[in-house]
Amino acid sequence: MLIVFCLFLDKSWMHTPEALAKHFIAYNVKFLGHTEVDQPKGTEVVKDAVRKLKFQRHIKKSEGQKIPKVELQISIYGVKILDSKSKEVQYNCQLHRISFCADDKTDKRIFTFICKDSESNKHLCYVFDSEKCAEEITLTIGQAFDLAYKKFLESGGKDVETRKQIGGLQKRIQDLEAENSELKKQLQVLEEQLMIAQVPPGNSMSSKTPTDIFDMVPFSPMTPLVPLPASNGSAPPPPATPSEISSYIMDVRSRRDLFGAEPFDPFTCGAADFPPDIQSKLDEMQEGFKMGLTVEGTVFSLDPLEGRC
């Protein structure tokens, strides 16, 4: 059983569950940037990150660069950071990867969160400057995390069961492919026998009993075929006539495979589209939600940014 440890502020959620589940909550903020941190949680960790990014921003400001404006879109599917003008997604932070979120009690504009990068697996601290709504944004991220975790618990059991069914289908596919290979071998033998049986009579070799390259008496259409033993050890089927063999061969050749359809692919059938690495993705989400999200208000004790614009 998963237990999520969340240190939330003693406040009610600010939005309806439908707003975060079916839509998103948008905030226009300024993006100070992100920097790598060595821990997924901790007040001192984000203090150092904020101090570092504020210092870098002061340097860039002295060079004439303004703080870039972005739009935050918060929902149960993650926190997206978009360019405020082009609406191009710059970062997409999934909620189960966010482990810590805090706002500055001495500066109502500054808030930050720590997120594990999906490619490098490094912990990155993102720092923002908002219009005096840092606490609201922090609580919104906390609420979205809470709803996403509940949704994961509700659908997790179904996903696990689906994964088991896919495993069973894959085993069945392997068995069918092995049976298909065996049937193709038997079909090839039947084709060779049919070709020998259709050799026209009265040729130059009719003076003696004809034989094939193996000095074997060829198959005669007047003689029933010798049935091949079944692969599972059961009783062999009754002999087939040349016409039945010919009809069977034509039917097989007109199809994609011996089962009359393209090979079954469990990842492209049905309404759901499950990626091949569904197990690792579910394990990753489980691990992220297990770590939990710590939401707190803290005092950074840092000078506010100068000349906000």
Short mmCIF file of C-alpha atoms in Angstrom, two decimals, residues 145-261:
data_model
loop_
_atom_site.label_atom_id
_atom_site.label_comp_id
_atom_site.label_asym_id
_atom_site.label_seq_id
_atom_site.Cartn_x
_atom_site.Cartn_y
_atom_site.Cartn_z
CA PHE A 145 -0.93 16.56 -6.85
CA ASP A 146 -3.57 15.34 -4.39
CA LEU A 147 -6.13 14.82 -7.17
CA ALA A 148 -3.59 13.14 -9.45
CA TYR A 149 -2.62 10.71 -6.72
CA LYS A 150 -6.26 9.76 -6.11
CA LYS A 151 -6.77 9.27 -9.83
CA PHE A 152 -3.69 7.03 -9.96
CA LEU A 153 -5.05 4.89 -7.13
CA GLU A 154 -8.43 4.57 -8.86
CA SER A 155 -6.96 3.56 -12.22
CA GLY A 156 -3.85 1.76 -10.97
CA GLY A 157 -5.63 -1.53 -10.30
CA LYS A 158 -7.18 -1.52 -13.77
CA ASP A 159 -3.80 -0.82 -15.36
CA VAL A 160 -2.18 -3.68 -13.48
CA GLU A 161 -4.92 -6.07 -14.56
CA THR A 162 -4.63 -4.86 -18.14
CA ARG A 163 -0.89 -5.43 -18.01
CA LYS A 164 -1.49 -9.02 -16.88
CA GLN A 165 -3.94 -9.57 -19.74
CA ILE A 166 -1.40 -8.22 -22.22
CA GLY A 167 1.19 -10.64 -20.85
CA GLY A 168 -1.23 -13.52 -21.35
CA LEU A 169 -1.99 -12.39 -24.89
CA GLN A 170 1.72 -12.19 -25.71
CA LYS A 171 2.17 -15.79 -24.49
CA ARG A 172 -0.77 -16.88 -26.65
CA ILE A 173 0.78 -15.08 -29.64
CA GLN A 174 4.02 -17.01 -29.18
CA ASP A 175 2.11 -20.30 -29.08
CA LEU A 176 0.17 -19.40 -32.23
CA GLU A 177 3.34 -18.40 -34.05
CA ALA A 178 4.92 -21.76 -33.20
CA GLU A 179 1.81 -23.57 -34.42
CA ASN A 180 1.79 -21.39 -37.53
CA SER A 181 5.39 -22.37 -38.29
CA GLU A 182 4.57 -26.07 -37.93
CA LEU A 183 1.55 -25.76 -40.23
CA LYS A 184 3.65 -24.03 -42.87
CA LYS A 185 6.09 -26.93 -42.85
CA GLN A 186 3.26 -29.41 -43.30
CA LEU A 187 1.80 -27.24 -46.07
CA GLN A 188 5.11 -27.27 -47.92
CA VAL A 189 5.19 -31.08 -47.83
CA LEU A 190 1.63 -31.23 -49.16
CA GLU A 191 2.50 -28.85 -52.00
CA GLU A 192 5.42 -31.05 -53.04
CA GLN A 193 3.24 -34.14 -53.00
CA LEU A 194 0.59 -32.41 -55.07
CA MET A 195 3.14 -31.32 -57.71
CA ILE A 196 4.38 -34.91 -58.05
CA ALA A 197 0.81 -36.19 -58.34
CA GLN A 198 0.06 -33.82 -61.23
CA VAL A 199 2.90 -35.09 -63.47
CA PRO A 200 1.18 -36.07 -66.82
CA PRO A 201 1.23 -39.83 -67.72
CA GLY A 202 2.88 -41.30 -70.86
CA ASN A 203 6.20 -39.47 -70.64
CA SER A 204 9.57 -40.96 -71.61
CA MET A 205 10.04 -42.47 -68.16
CA SER A 206 6.83 -44.54 -68.33
CA SER A 207 8.70 -47.72 -69.34
CA LYS A 208 9.56 -48.32 -65.72
CA THR A 209 8.26 -47.31 -62.37
CA PRO A 210 9.17 -43.61 -62.02
CA THR A 211 11.04 -42.44 -58.98
CA ASP A 212 11.98 -39.03 -57.68
CA ILE A 213 15.45 -37.70 -56.90
CA PHE A 214 15.42 -39.67 -53.68
CA ASP A 215 14.59 -42.94 -55.51
CA MET A 216 11.17 -42.90 -53.92
CA VAL A 217 7.97 -43.85 -55.69
CA PRO A 218 6.16 -40.56 -56.21
CA PHE A 219 2.74 -39.80 -54.91
CA SER A 220 -0.13 -41.14 -57.00
CA PRO A 221 -3.51 -39.42 -57.13
CA MET A 222 -5.06 -42.87 -56.97
CA THR A 223 -3.30 -43.56 -53.71
CA PRO A 224 -4.41 -41.77 -50.56
CA LEU A 225 -1.88 -39.51 -48.91
CA VAL A 226 -0.06 -40.80 -45.91
CA PRO A 227 -1.25 -38.57 -43.09
CA LEU A 228 1.39 -36.65 -41.14
CA PRO A 229 1.48 -37.22 -37.38
CA ALA A 230 0.02 -34.38 -35.36
CA SER A 231 2.48 -32.22 -33.42
CA ASN A 232 0.57 -32.74 -30.17
CA GLY A 233 0.62 -36.54 -30.42
CA SER A 234 -3.12 -36.91 -31.14
CA ALA A 235 -4.59 -39.10 -33.83
CA PRO A 236 -3.76 -37.90 -37.37
CA PRO A 237 -6.51 -36.37 -39.52
CA PRO A 238 -8.08 -38.41 -42.37
CA PRO A 239 -6.22 -38.41 -45.73
CA ALA A 240 -6.79 -35.42 -47.99
CA THR A 241 -7.55 -35.69 -51.70
CA PRO A 242 -5.56 -33.68 -54.27
CA SER A 243 -8.51 -31.35 -54.86
CA GLU A 244 -8.81 -30.65 -51.15
CA ILE A 245 -5.09 -29.95 -50.94
CA SER A 246 -5.24 -27.59 -53.93
CA SER A 247 -8.24 -25.76 -52.48
CA TYR A 248 -6.51 -25.45 -49.11
CA ILE A 249 -3.32 -24.09 -50.67
CA MET A 250 -5.21 -21.47 -52.69
CA ASP A 251 -7.11 -20.42 -49.59
CA VAL A 252 -3.92 -20.04 -47.57
CA ARG A 253 -2.13 -18.10 -50.31
CA SER A 254 -5.00 -15.62 -50.52
CA ARG A 255 -4.50 -14.68 -46.89
CA ARG A 256 -1.91 -12.82 -44.90
CA ASP A 257 -1.17 -15.81 -42.70
CA LEU A 258 -2.70 -19.17 -41.83
CA PHE A 259 -5.24 -17.48 -39.60
CA GLY A 260 -6.69 -15.23 -42.28
CA ALA A 261 -5.54 -11.95 -40.77
#
